[in-house]
Short mmCIF file of C-alpha atoms in Angstrom, two decimals:
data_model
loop_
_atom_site.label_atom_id
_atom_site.label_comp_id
_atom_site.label_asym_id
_atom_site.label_seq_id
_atom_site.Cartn_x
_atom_site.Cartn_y
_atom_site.Cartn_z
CA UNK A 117 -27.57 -29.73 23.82
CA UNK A 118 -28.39 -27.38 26.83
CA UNK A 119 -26.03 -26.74 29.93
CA UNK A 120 -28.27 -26.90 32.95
CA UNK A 121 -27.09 -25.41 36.11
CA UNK A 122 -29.39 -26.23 39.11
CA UNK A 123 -29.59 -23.39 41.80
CA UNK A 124 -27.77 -24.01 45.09
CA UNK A 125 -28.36 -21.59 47.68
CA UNK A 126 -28.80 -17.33 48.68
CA UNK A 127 -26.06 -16.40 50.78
CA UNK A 128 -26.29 -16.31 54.48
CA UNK A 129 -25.05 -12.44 54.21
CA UNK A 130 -25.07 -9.27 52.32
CA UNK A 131 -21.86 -7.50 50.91
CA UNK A 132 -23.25 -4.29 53.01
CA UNK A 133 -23.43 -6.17 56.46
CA UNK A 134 -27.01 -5.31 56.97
CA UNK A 135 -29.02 -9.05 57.51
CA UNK A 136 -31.84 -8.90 56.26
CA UNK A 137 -33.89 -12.58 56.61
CA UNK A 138 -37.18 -11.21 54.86
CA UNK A 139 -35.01 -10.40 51.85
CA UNK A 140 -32.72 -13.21 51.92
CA UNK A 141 -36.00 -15.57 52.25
CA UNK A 142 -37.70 -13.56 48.95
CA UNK A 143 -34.89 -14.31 46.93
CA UNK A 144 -34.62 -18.30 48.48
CA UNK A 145 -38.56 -18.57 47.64
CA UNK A 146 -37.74 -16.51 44.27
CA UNK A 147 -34.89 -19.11 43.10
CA UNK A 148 -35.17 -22.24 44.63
CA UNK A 149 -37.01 -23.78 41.83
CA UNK A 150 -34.85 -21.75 39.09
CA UNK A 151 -32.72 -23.22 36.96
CA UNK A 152 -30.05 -21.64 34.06
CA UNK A 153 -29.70 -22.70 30.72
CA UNK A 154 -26.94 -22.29 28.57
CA UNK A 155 -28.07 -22.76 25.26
CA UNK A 156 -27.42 -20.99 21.86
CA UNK A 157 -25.18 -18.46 23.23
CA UNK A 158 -27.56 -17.39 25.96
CA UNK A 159 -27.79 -18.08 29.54
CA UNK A 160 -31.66 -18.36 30.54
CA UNK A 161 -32.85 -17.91 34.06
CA UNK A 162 -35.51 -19.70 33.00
CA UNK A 163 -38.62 -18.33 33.16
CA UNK A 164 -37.54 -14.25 34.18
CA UNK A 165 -34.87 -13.04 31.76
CA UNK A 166 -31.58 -14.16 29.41
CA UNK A 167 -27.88 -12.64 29.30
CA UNK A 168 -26.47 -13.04 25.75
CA UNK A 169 -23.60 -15.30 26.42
CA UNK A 170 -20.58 -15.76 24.51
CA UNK A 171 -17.71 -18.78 24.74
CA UNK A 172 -15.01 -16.13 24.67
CA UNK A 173 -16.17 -14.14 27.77
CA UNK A 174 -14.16 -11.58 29.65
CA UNK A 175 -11.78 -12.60 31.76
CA UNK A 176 -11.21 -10.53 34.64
CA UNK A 177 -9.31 -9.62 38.14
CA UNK A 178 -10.96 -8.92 41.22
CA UNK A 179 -9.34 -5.04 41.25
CA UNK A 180 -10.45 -4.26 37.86
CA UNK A 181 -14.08 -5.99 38.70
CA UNK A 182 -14.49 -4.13 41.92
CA UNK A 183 -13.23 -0.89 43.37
CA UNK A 184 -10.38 -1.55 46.20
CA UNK A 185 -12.69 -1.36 49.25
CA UNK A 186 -15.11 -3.86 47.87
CA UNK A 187 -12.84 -6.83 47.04
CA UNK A 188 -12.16 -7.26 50.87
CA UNK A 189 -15.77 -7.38 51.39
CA UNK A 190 -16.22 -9.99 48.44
CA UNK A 191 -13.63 -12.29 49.12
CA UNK A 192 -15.20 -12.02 52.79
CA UNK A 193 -18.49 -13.26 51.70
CA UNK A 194 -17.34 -16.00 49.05
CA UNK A 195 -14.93 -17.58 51.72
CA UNK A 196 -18.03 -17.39 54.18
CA UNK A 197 -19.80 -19.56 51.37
CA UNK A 198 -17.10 -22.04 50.67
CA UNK A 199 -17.09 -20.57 47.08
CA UNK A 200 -12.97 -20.61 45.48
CA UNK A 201 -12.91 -16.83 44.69
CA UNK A 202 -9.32 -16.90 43.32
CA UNK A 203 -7.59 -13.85 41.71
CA UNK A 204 -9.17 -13.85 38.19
CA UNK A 205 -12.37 -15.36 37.37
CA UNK A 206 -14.90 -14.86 34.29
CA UNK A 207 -17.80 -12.53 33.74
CA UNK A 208 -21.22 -12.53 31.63
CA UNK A 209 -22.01 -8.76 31.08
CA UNK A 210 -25.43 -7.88 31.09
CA UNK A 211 -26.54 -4.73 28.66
CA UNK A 212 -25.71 -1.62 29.73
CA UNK A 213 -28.18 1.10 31.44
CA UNK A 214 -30.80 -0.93 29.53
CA UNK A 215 -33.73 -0.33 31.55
CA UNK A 216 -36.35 -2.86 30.13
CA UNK A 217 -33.81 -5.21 30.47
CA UNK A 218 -35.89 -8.22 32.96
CA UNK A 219 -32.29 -9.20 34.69
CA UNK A 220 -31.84 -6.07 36.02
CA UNK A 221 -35.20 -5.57 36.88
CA UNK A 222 -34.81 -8.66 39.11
CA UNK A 223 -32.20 -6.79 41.03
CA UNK A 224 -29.35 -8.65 39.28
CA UNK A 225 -26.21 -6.98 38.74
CA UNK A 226 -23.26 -9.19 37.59
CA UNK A 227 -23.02 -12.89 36.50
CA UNK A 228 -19.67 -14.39 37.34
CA UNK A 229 -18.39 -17.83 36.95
CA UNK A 230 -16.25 -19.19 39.44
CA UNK A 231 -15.11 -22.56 38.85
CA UNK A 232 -18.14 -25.02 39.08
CA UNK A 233 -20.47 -22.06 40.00
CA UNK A 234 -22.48 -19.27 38.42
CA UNK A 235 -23.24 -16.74 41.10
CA UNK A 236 -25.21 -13.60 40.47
CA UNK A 237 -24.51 -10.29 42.25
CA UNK A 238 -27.84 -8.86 43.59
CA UNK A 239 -28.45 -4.91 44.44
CA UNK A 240 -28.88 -6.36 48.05
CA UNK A 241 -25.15 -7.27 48.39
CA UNK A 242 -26.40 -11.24 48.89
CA UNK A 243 -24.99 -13.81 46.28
CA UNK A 244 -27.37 -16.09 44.41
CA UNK A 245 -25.52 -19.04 43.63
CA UNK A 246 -26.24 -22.23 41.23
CA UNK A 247 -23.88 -24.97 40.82
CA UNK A 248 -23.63 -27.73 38.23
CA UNK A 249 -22.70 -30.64 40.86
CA UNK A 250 -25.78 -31.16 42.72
CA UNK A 251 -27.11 -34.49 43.26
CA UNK A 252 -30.60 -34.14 43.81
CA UNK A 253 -33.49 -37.05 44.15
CA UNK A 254 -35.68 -35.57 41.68
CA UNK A 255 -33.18 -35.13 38.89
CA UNK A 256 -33.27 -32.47 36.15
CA UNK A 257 -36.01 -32.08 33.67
CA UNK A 258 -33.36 -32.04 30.65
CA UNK A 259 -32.12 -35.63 30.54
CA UNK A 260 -35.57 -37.00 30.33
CA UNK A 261 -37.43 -37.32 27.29
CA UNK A 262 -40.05 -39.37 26.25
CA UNK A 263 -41.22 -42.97 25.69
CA UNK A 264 -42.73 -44.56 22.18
CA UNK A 265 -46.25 -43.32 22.84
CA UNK A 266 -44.84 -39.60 21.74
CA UNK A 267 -47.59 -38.88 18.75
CA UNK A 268 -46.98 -35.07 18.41
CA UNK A 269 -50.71 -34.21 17.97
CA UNK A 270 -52.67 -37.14 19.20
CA UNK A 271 -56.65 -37.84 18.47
CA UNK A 272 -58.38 -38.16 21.48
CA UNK A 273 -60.76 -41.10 21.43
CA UNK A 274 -62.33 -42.90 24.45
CA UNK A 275 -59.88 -45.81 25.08
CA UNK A 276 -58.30 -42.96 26.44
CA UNK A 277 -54.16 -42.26 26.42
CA UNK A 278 -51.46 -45.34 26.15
CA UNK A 279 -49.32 -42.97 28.31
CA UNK A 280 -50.47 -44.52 31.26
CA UNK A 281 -49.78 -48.08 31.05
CA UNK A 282 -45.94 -47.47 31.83
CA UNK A 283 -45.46 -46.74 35.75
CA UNK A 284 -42.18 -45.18 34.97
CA UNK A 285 -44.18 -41.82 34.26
CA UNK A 286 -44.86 -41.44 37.86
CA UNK A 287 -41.28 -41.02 38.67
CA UNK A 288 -40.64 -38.98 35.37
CA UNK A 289 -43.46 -36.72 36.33
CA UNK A 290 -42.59 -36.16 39.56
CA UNK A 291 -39.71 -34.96 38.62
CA UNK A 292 -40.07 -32.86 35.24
CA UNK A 293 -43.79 -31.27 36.67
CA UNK A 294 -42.49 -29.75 39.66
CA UNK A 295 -43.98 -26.50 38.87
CA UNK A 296 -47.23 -24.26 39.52
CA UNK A 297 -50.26 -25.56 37.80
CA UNK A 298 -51.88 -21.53 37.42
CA UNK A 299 -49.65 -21.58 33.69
CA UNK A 300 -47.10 -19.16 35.43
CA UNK A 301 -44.51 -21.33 33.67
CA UNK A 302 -46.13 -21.78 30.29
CA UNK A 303 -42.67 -20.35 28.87
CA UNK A 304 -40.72 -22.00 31.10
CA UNK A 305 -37.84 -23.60 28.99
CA UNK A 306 -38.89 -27.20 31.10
CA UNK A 307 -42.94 -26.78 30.61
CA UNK A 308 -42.89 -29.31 27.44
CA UNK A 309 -41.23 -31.34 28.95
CA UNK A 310 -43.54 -32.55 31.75
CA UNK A 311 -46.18 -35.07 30.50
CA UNK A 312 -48.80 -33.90 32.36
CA UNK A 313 -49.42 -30.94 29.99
CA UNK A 314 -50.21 -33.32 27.20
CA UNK A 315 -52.65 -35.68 29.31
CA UNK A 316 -54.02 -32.44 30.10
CA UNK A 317 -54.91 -31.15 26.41
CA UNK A 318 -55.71 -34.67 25.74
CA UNK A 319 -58.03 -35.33 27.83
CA UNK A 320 -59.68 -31.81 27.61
CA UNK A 321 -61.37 -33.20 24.41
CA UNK A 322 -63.48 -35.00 26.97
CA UNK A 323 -65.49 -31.55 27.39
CA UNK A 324 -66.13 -31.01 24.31
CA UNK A 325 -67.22 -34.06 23.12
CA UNK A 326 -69.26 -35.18 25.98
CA UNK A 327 -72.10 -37.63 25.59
CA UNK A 328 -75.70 -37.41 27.43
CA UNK A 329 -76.96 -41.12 28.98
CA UNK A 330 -74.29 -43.64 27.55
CA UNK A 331 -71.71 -44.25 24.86
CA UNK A 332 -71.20 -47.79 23.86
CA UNK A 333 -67.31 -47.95 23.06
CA UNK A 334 -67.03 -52.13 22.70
CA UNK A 335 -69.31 -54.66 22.15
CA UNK A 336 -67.81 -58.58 22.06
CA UNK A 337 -70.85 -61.19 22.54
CA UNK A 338 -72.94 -60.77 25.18
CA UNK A 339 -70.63 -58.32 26.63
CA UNK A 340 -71.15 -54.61 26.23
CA UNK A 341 -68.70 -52.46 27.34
CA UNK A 342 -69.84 -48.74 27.71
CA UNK A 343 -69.16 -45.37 29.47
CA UNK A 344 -71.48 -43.14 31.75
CA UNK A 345 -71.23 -40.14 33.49
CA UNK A 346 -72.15 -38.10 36.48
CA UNK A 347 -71.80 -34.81 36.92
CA UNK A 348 -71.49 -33.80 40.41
CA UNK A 349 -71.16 -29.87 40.14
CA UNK A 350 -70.80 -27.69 37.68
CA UNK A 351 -66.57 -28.38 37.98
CA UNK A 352 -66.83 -31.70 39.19
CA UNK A 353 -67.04 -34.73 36.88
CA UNK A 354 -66.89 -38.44 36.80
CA UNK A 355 -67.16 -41.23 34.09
CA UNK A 356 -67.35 -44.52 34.86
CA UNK A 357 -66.32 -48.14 32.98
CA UNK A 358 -69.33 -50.36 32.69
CA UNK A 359 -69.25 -54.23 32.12
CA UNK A 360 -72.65 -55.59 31.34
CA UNK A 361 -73.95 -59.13 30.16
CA UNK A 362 -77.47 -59.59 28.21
CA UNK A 363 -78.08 -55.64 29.81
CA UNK A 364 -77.03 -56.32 33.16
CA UNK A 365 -74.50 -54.83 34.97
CA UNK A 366 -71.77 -57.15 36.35
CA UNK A 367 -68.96 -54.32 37.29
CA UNK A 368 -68.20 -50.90 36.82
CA UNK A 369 -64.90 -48.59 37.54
CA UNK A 370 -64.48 -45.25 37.65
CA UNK A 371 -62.07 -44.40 34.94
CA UNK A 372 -62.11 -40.22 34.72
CA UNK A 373 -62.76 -37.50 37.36
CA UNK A 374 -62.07 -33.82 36.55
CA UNK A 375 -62.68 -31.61 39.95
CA UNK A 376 -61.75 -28.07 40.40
CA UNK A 377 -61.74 -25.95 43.30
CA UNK A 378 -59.76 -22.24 44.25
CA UNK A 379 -56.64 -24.40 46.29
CA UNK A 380 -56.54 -26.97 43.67
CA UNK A 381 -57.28 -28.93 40.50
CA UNK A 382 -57.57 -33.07 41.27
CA UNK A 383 -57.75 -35.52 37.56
CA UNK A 384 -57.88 -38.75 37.40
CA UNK A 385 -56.87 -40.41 33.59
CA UNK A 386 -57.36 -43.64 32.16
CA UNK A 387 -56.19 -45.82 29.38
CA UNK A 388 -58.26 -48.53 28.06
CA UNK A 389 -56.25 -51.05 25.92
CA UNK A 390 -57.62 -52.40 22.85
CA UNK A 391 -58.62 -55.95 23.97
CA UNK A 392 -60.14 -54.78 26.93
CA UNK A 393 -57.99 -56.95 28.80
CA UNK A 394 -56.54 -53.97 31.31
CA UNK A 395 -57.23 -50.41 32.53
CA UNK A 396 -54.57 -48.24 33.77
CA UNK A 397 -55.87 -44.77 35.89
CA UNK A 398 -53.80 -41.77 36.99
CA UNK A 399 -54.20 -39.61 39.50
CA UNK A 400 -52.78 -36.51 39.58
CA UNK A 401 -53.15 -32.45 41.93
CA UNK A 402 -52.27 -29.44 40.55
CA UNK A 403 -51.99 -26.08 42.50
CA UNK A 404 -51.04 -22.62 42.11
CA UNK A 405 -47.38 -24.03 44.04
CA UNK A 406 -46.83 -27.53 41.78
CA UNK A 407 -48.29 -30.61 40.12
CA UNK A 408 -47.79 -34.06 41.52
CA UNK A 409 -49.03 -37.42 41.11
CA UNK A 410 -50.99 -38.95 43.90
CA UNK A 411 -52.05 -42.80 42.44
CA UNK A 412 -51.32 -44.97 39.82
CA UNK A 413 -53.28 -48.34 39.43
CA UNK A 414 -53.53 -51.17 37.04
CA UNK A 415 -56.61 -53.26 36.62
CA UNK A 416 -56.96 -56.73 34.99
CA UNK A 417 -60.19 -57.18 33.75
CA UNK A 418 -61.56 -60.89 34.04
CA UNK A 419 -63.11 -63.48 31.82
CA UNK A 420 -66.14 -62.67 33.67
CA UNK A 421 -66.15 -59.05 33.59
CA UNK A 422 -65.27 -57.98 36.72
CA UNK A 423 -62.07 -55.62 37.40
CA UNK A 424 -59.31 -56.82 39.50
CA UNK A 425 -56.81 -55.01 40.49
CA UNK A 426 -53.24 -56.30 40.18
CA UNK A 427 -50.77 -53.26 41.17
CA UNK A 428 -51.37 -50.00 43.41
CA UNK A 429 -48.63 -46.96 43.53
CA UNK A 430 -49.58 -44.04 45.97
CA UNK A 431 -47.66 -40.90 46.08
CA UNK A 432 -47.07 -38.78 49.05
CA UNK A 433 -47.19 -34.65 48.83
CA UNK A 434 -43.96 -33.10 47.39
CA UNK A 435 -41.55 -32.16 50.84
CA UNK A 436 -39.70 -29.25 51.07
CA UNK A 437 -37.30 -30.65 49.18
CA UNK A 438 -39.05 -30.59 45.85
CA UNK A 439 -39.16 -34.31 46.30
CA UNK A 440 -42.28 -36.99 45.91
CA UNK A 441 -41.63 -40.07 47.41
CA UNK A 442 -44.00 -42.71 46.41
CA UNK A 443 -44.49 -46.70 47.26
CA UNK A 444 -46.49 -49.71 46.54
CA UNK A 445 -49.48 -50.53 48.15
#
């Protein structure tokens, strides 16, 4: 299974005494949401660049790493940063003078491992660091994985997807989608992982197998249960959940909403279950910065055909901390 290492921080200095806050904030805004993987003899920073990565790595001293005038100026800057820089310590070797390699094109030098720490050299003289003992609130995307509705390859058909009718993927979302909506990180090592991207190719069938006045989806009795749309602009779309009796409408929910604009992309999803007993809708944003989800609600619908709604979760915007704090209404 993968070693995930979650990054911790840019140092407050360079090596070469020059501060520089524009470039120490580049590399912050850079890293922040980076994490390494070390998996299959590689260490990925995931999504820019891998370092082949063997369990027998070199082992070496700080005077045969460095030349004599730079180890002073090293140990300076690790004991600045609370980092145990003790006389030996271990080193991933990236490939020499290989110019197409992506690490170095980053500006990475050196990868060294100093007791619970990777921390990457930069040509900037300022130490990236990533630790594997941080406790954060929104968790890493590795120990999660799915619940029973995983169907690799699931039909789309109007009830819509059983995802939804577990509020536990609010929380699980949060956390494994924290990442920009634009497909930047469609080869991020994380990207399956966040449950949003299959809601989002499930529900794209919708598009493609639109209807034009109504689709009758259930019929039990006098009741008719059937689904209408409205399309507001040209990327702005609603469907709606009608209850009607004899032809006459009693309620009606909106169930899907697809509307895109430059800042952002707002969805709304919806699961239907088979007795047409309850509805479950998800809302969820999506920018060019991260995907979050901003409602979750559970309706009961009644003997009589009217919706009722039974349980309300809203979802603030992620903080600076990466983390979305959400609450019962």
């Amino acid at each position: 299974s993968p070693d995930i290492w979650d990054f911790y921080k840019v140092s407050k200095n360079s090596i070469f005494g020059r501060e520089s806050d524009s470039k120490r904030q580049s590399l912050i805004e850079r890293y922040s949401k980076i994490k390494l993987i070390l998996i299959d003899g590689e260490v990925i920073v995931d999504t820019i660049c891998f370092i082949p990565y063997e369990t027998t790595t070199d082992i070496t001293s700080l005077l045969s790493h460095w030349k004599t005038p730079e180890v002073e100026e090293y140990k300076k800057i690790f004991s600045e940063e609370k980092i145990p820089l003790g006389n030996q310590f271990e080193v991933i070797k990236f490939p020499n003078n290989d110019k197409n390699d992506l690490c170095l094109k980053e500006d990475l030098t050196d990868l060294i491992k100093v007791d619970n720490y990777f921390v990457f050299l930069t040509r900037s003289g300022y130490l990236i660091t990533f630790s594997k003992h941080i406790e954060k609130n929104n968790g890493s995307p590795v120990t999660y994985r799915g619940f029973n509705y995983k169907i690799p390859n699931r039909e789309f058909n109007w009830f819509g997807h059983p995802m939804l009718a577990n509020k536990k993927i609010i929380d699980d979302m949060n956390k494994k989608c924290d990442f920009p909506a634009d497909g930047s990180y469609y080869n991020s090592y994380f990207y399956s992982e966040c449950d949003l991207n299959e809601l989002g190719s499930y529900f794209g069938e919708i598009s493609e197998t639109l209807f034009d006045k109504k689709k009758v989806i259930y019929q039990k009795g006098e009741y008719q249960y059937n689904l209408t749309k409205k399309q507001h602009k040209e990327f702005d779309l609603e469907i709606f959940l009608n209850i009607e009796k004899n032809n006459k409408l009693i309620d009606k929910l909106s169930i899907f909403k697809e509307k895109i604009l430059e800042s952002a992309a707002f969805s709304q999803y919806y699961y239907i279950d088979k007795n047409f007993k309850n509805v479950w809708l998800l809302n969820y944003v999506g920018s060019d910065e991260t995907q979050s989800i901003e409602k979750w609600r559970h309706y009961k619908i009644d003997n009589s055909g009217y919706f009722k709604l039974l349980e309300s979760i809203s979802c603030k915007n992620r903080n600076r901390q990466g983390v979305v704090k959400c609450h019962n209404n």
